[in-house]
CSV table of C-alpha atoms in Angstrom, one decimal:
chain,number,residue,atom,x,y,z
A,11,MET,CA,-86.7,39.7,-6.4
A,12,LYS,CA,-85.3,36.7,-8.2
A,13,TYR,CA,-81.7,37.9,-7.4
A,14,ILE,CA,-82.5,38.5,-3.8
A,15,THR,CA,-83.9,35.0,-3.4
A,16,LEU,CA,-80.8,33.6,-5.1
A,17,LEU,CA,-78.5,35.5,-2.7
A,18,ILE,CA,-80.4,34.2,0.3
A,19,LEU,CA,-80.1,30.6,-0.9
A,20,LEU,CA,-76.4,31.0,-1.6
A,21,PHE,CA,-75.8,32.5,1.9
A,22,ALA,CA,-77.8,29.7,3.6
A,23,LEU,CA,-75.8,27.1,1.6
A,24,GLY,CA,-72.5,28.7,2.6
A,25,THR,CA,-73.4,28.9,6.2
A,26,THR,CA,-74.5,25.2,6.3
A,27,GLN,CA,-71.3,24.1,4.6
A,28,SER,CA,-69.2,26.2,7.0
A,29,PHE,CA,-71.0,24.6,10.0
A,30,SER,CA,-70.5,21.2,8.6
A,31,GLN,CA,-66.8,21.8,8.1
A,32,GLU,CA,-66.5,23.0,11.7
A,33,THR,CA,-68.4,20.0,13.0
A,34,ASP,CA,-66.2,17.6,11.0
A,35,SER,CA,-63.1,19.4,12.2
A,36,GLU,CA,-64.2,19.0,15.8
A,37,MET,CA,-65.0,15.3,15.3
A,38,THR,CA,-61.7,14.6,13.7
A,39,ASP,CA,-59.5,16.4,16.3
A,40,ASP,CA,-56.7,14.2,17.5
A,41,ILE,CA,-57.8,12.3,20.6
A,42,PRO,CA,-54.8,11.6,22.9
A,43,PHE,CA,-54.1,7.9,23.4
A,44,ILE,CA,-51.5,6.0,25.2
A,45,ASP,CA,-50.2,2.5,24.5
A,46,VAL,CA,-50.3,0.1,27.5
A,47,VAL,CA,-48.4,-3.2,27.6
A,48,TYR,CA,-49.7,-5.7,30.2
A,49,LEU,CA,-47.4,-8.5,31.2
A,50,LYS,CA,-48.3,-11.9,32.5
A,51,ASP,CA,-46.6,-11.1,35.9
A,52,GLY,CA,-49.1,-8.3,36.5
A,53,SER,CA,-46.9,-5.4,35.7
A,54,GLN,CA,-47.9,-2.6,33.2
A,55,PHE,CA,-45.8,-0.3,31.0
A,56,ARG,CA,-47.2,2.9,29.5
A,57,GLY,CA,-45.8,4.9,26.6
A,58,LYS,CA,-45.6,4.8,22.8
A,59,ILE,CA,-45.1,1.6,20.9
A,60,ILE,CA,-42.2,1.9,18.4
A,61,GLU,CA,-42.3,-1.5,16.9
A,62,TYR,CA,-44.7,-4.4,17.1
A,63,ASP,CA,-44.2,-7.9,15.6
A,64,PRO,CA,-47.0,-10.4,16.5
A,65,ALA,CA,-44.5,-13.3,16.1
A,66,LYS,CA,-41.7,-11.7,18.3
A,67,GLY,CA,-43.0,-9.0,20.6
A,68,VAL,CA,-43.1,-5.3,21.1
A,69,GLU,CA,-40.8,-2.4,21.7
A,70,ILE,CA,-42.2,0.5,23.7
A,71,GLN,CA,-40.8,3.9,24.6
A,72,LEU,CA,-41.6,5.1,28.1
A,73,TYR,CA,-42.2,8.8,29.0
A,74,GLY,CA,-38.7,9.2,30.3
A,75,GLY,CA,-37.3,8.1,26.9
A,76,HIS,CA,-36.2,4.7,28.0
A,77,LYS,CA,-37.0,1.9,25.5
A,78,ILE,CA,-37.9,-1.6,26.6
A,79,THR,CA,-38.5,-4.7,24.5
A,80,PHE,CA,-40.8,-7.5,25.6
A,81,GLY,CA,-41.0,-10.9,24.0
A,82,LYS,CA,-44.3,-12.5,22.9
A,83,ARG,CA,-44.3,-15.1,25.7
A,84,VAL,CA,-44.3,-12.5,28.6
A,85,ILE,CA,-47.0,-10.3,27.1
A,86,LYS,CA,-50.6,-10.7,28.3
A,87,LYS,CA,-52.2,-8.0,26.1
A,88,ILE,CA,-51.6,-4.6,24.5
A,89,VAL,CA,-54.3,-1.9,24.6
A,90,GLN,CA,-54.7,1.8,23.9
A,91,GLU,CA,-56.1,3.9,26.6
A,92,ARG,CA,-57.5,7.4,26.3
A,93,THR,CA,-55.5,9.9,28.4
A,94,ASP,CA,-55.1,13.6,28.9
A,95,CYS,CA,-52.4,15.8,27.3
A,96,ASP,CA,-51.9,17.6,30.6
A,97,GLN,CA,-48.6,16.2,32.0
A,98,THR,CA,-50.0,16.4,35.6
A,99,LYS,CA,-52.7,13.9,34.5
A,100,MET,CA,-50.4,11.5,32.7
A,101,PRO,CA,-50.6,7.9,34.1
A,102,LYS,CA,-47.8,7.0,36.4
A,103,PHE,CA,-45.4,4.2,35.9
A,104,VAL,CA,-46.5,1.0,37.7
A,105,LYS,CA,-43.7,-0.8,39.4
A,106,PRO,CA,-43.5,-4.3,38.1
A,107,TYR,CA,-44.2,-7.2,40.4
A,108,ASN,CA,-40.9,-8.9,40.7
A,109,PHE,CA,-41.1,-10.6,44.1
A,110,ARG,CA,-39.4,-14.0,43.9
A,111,GLU,CA,-42.2,-16.4,44.7
A,112,LYS,CA,-40.1,-19.5,44.4
A,113,GLY,CA,-36.5,-20.1,45.6
A,114,ILE,CA,-34.2,-19.7,48.6
A,115,TYR,CA,-34.9,-16.9,51.0
A,116,ASN,CA,-33.1,-15.3,54.0
A,117,PHE,CA,-34.9,-13.4,56.7
A,118,THR,CA,-33.1,-11.4,59.4
A,119,SER,CA,-35.2,-9.9,62.1
A,120,THR,CA,-35.1,-8.1,65.5
A,121,ALA,CA,-38.0,-8.3,67.9
A,122,SER,CA,-39.3,-7.0,71.2
A,123,TYR,CA,-41.3,-9.1,73.6
A,124,ASN,CA,-43.7,-7.3,75.9
A,125,THR,CA,-46.0,-8.3,78.8
A,126,ILE,CA,-47.2,-7.2,82.2
A,127,ASN,CA,-46.1,-9.3,85.3
A,128,ASP,CA,-48.2,-10.0,88.4
A,129,TRP,CA,-47.2,-6.7,90.0
A,130,GLY,CA,-48.4,-4.6,87.0
A,131,GLU,CA,-44.9,-3.9,85.7
A,132,VAL,CA,-44.1,-3.9,82.0
A,133,VAL,CA,-41.6,-6.6,81.1
A,134,VAL,CA,-39.6,-6.2,78.0
A,135,GLY,CA,-37.5,-8.7,76.1
A,136,ALA,CA,-35.5,-8.6,72.8
A,137,SER,CA,-34.1,-11.0,70.3
A,138,ILE,CA,-32.3,-11.2,67.0
A,139,ASN,CA,-32.9,-14.1,64.6
A,140,HIS,CA,-32.1,-15.4,61.2
A,141,VAL,CA,-34.0,-17.8,59.0
A,142,VAL,CA,-32.8,-19.6,55.8
A,143,GLY,CA,-35.6,-21.3,53.8
A,144,TYR,CA,-37.2,-22.2,50.5
A,145,GLN,CA,-40.3,-20.6,49.2
A,146,PHE,CA,-42.3,-23.2,47.2
A,147,ASN,CA,-44.9,-20.7,46.0
A,148,ARG,CA,-46.5,-17.5,47.1
A,149,TYR,CA,-48.5,-19.1,49.9
A,150,VAL,CA,-46.1,-21.6,51.4
A,151,GLY,CA,-42.4,-21.4,52.3
A,152,LEU,CA,-40.4,-23.5,54.8
A,153,GLY,CA,-37.2,-22.5,56.7
A,154,ILE,CA,-35.1,-23.2,59.7
A,155,GLY,CA,-34.1,-20.4,62.1
A,156,THR,CA,-32.0,-19.6,65.1
A,157,GLY,CA,-30.7,-16.6,67.1
A,158,ILE,CA,-30.3,-15.3,70.6
A,159,GLU,CA,-33.1,-14.2,72.8
A,160,ASN,CA,-33.8,-12.6,76.2
A,161,MET,CA,-37.4,-12.8,77.2
A,162,ASP,CA,-36.9,-10.4,80.2
A,163,LEU,CA,-34.1,-7.8,80.0
A,164,GLY,CA,-34.3,-7.4,83.8
A,165,ASN,CA,-33.3,-11.1,84.3
A,166,PRO,CA,-30.7,-13.3,82.7
A,167,LEU,CA,-33.2,-15.5,81.0
A,168,ASN,CA,-31.2,-15.9,77.8
A,169,SER,CA,-31.7,-18.7,75.3
A,170,VAL,CA,-30.9,-19.9,71.8
A,171,PRO,CA,-34.0,-20.9,69.8
A,172,LEU,CA,-34.0,-23.5,67.0
A,173,TYR,CA,-37.2,-23.7,65.0
A,174,LEU,CA,-39.0,-24.4,61.8
A,175,GLU,CA,-40.7,-21.6,60.1
A,176,THR,CA,-43.5,-21.6,57.6
A,177,ARG,CA,-44.6,-18.4,55.8
A,178,GLY,CA,-46.8,-17.2,53.0
A,179,TYR,CA,-48.1,-14.0,51.2
A,180,PHE,CA,-51.7,-13.3,50.6
A,181,LEU,CA,-51.5,-11.0,47.5
A,182,LYS,CA,-49.6,-11.0,44.3
A,183,ALA,CA,-48.3,-7.5,44.9
A,184,ASN,CA,-45.1,-5.7,45.9
A,185,SER,CA,-46.8,-4.8,49.2
A,186,THR,CA,-48.9,-7.6,50.8
A,187,PRO,CA,-50.1,-9.0,54.2
A,188,TYR,CA,-48.3,-12.2,55.1
A,189,TYR,CA,-48.2,-14.8,57.9
A,190,SER,CA,-45.5,-16.8,59.6
A,191,VAL,CA,-45.5,-19.6,62.2
A,192,ASN,CA,-42.5,-20.7,64.2
A,193,ILE,CA,-42.4,-24.0,66.0
A,194,GLY,CA,-39.3,-25.5,67.7
A,195,MET,CA,-37.2,-25.7,70.9
A,196,ALA,CA,-35.3,-23.2,73.0
A,197,PHE,CA,-32.0,-24.0,74.8
A,198,PRO,CA,-31.2,-22.0,78.0
A,199,LEU,CA,-27.9,-20.3,78.3
A,200,THR,CA,-25.7,-20.3,81.5
A,201,GLU,CA,-25.1,-17.2,83.4
A,202,GLU,CA,-22.6,-17.8,86.2
A,203,GLU,CA,-22.9,-14.3,87.7
A,204,ARG,CA,-26.5,-15.1,88.4
A,205,ASP,CA,-25.8,-18.7,89.5
A,206,ILE,CA,-27.5,-20.2,86.3
A,207,VAL,CA,-25.4,-23.2,85.6
A,208,GLY,CA,-27.6,-25.0,83.0
A,209,GLY,CA,-31.1,-25.9,82.2
A,210,ARG,CA,-33.4,-28.0,80.1
A,211,THR,CA,-34.8,-27.3,76.7
A,212,GLY,CA,-38.4,-26.3,76.2
A,213,VAL,CA,-40.9,-25.8,73.3
A,214,LEU,CA,-41.6,-22.6,71.6
A,215,PHE,CA,-44.6,-21.5,69.4
A,216,HIS,CA,-44.7,-18.1,67.7
A,217,PRO,CA,-47.5,-17.2,65.2
A,218,ALA,CA,-47.4,-13.8,63.6
A,219,ILE,CA,-49.2,-11.8,60.9
A,220,GLY,CA,-47.7,-8.7,59.3
A,221,TYR,CA,-46.9,-6.7,56.1
A,222,ARG,CA,-44.2,-7.1,53.5
A,223,VAL,CA,-43.1,-4.1,51.4
A,224,GLY,CA,-40.7,-4.3,48.5
A,225,ALA,CA,-40.3,-4.1,44.7
A,226,GLY,CA,-37.0,-5.9,44.3
A,227,GLN,CA,-34.6,-8.4,45.8
A,228,VAL,CA,-34.8,-6.8,49.3
A,229,ASN,CA,-38.1,-6.5,51.1
A,230,PHE,CA,-38.9,-5.0,54.5
A,231,VAL,CA,-41.2,-6.7,56.9
A,232,ILE,CA,-43.1,-5.7,60.1
A,233,ASP,CA,-45.4,-8.0,62.0
A,234,ALA,CA,-47.1,-8.6,65.3
A,235,GLY,CA,-47.6,-11.9,67.1
A,236,TYR,CA,-47.7,-13.9,70.3
A,237,LYS,CA,-44.9,-16.1,71.6
A,238,ILE,CA,-45.1,-19.0,74.0
A,239,GLN,CA,-41.8,-20.4,75.3
A,240,ARG,CA,-41.1,-22.8,78.1
A,241,LEU,CA,-37.6,-23.1,79.7
A,242,THR,CA,-36.1,-24.7,82.8
A,243,TYR,CA,-33.1,-23.1,84.4
A,244,GLU,CA,-30.8,-24.7,86.9
A,245,TYR,CA,-29.5,-22.5,89.7
A,246,SER,CA,-26.6,-23.6,91.8
A,247,SER,CA,-23.9,-21.9,94.1
A,248,ARG,CA,-21.5,-22.8,96.8
A,249,TRP,CA,-24.1,-21.8,99.4
A,250,GLU,CA,-27.1,-23.7,98.1
A,251,VAL,CA,-28.0,-27.0,96.5
A,252,SER,CA,-29.0,-27.1,92.8
A,253,ARG,CA,-32.5,-26.2,92.1
A,254,PHE,CA,-34.6,-26.0,88.9
A,255,GLU,CA,-37.0,-23.2,88.0
A,256,LYS,CA,-39.5,-23.7,85.2
A,257,HIS,CA,-40.6,-20.6,83.2
A,258,THR,CA,-43.5,-20.4,80.8
A,259,LEU,CA,-43.0,-17.2,79.0
A,260,LYS,CA,-46.0,-15.6,77.1
A,261,ARG,CA,-45.2,-12.5,75.2
A,262,LEU,CA,-46.7,-10.1,72.7
A,263,THR,CA,-44.2,-9.6,69.9
A,264,VAL,CA,-43.4,-6.8,67.5
A,265,ARG,CA,-40.8,-7.7,64.8
A,266,LEU,CA,-38.9,-5.8,62.2
A,267,GLY,CA,-37.0,-7.6,59.5
A,268,VAL,CA,-35.4,-7.7,56.1
A,269,LEU,CA,-36.2,-10.4,53.6
A,270,PHE,CA,-33.8,-11.2,50.8
């Protein structure tokens, strides 16, 4: 009886020790982690840190094998995030925010102008413009623009605009809503075949709101707005005395452009 009791105690002790070892093994299994470097410009880089020097910076190896070194001044923080070993669930590379918020910019655009006249007909115009400006910060930029426009393709109402532009971006992101406002003058062009021999300048006003997409030096823009433009054209021919016609053109606009 004494031996049987001893065997039972030894069996129970062995079972308990085995369970404890299994539990400890489960608790000490490698938990997958990923190193994440957050930069002050908002970008993030995920991978494995190869070298870290608090006084200098960090070197990280991305999933593709590419190694990048960041200096101490550009680093906001470095953290470890738990991730999954399944490659389909690996965190994706986040494109860095590198839009130039300050400096000279160029903006080339083409636009269509649309409205409905008094007879219920759709009137379509078109233009191409270019702006050169300076962006002071993300919210405010100032430029000067010009181009060539026709507010009604069915009539020779051609003009050359000259205007000031202000623009800004709402978010610190590679894709963001933005605004622009153009204020200036329009100069009518002659069209002798239609007896337009001159004209008088008029004011123009064009607010718009849209969306900018880009992650580098070249960005693409689409916006919608409303344009008001006043022009006076002088008509004259050998059969009639000169006469002036005033036009107040009000158009919905859709614009596509490239910002660089």
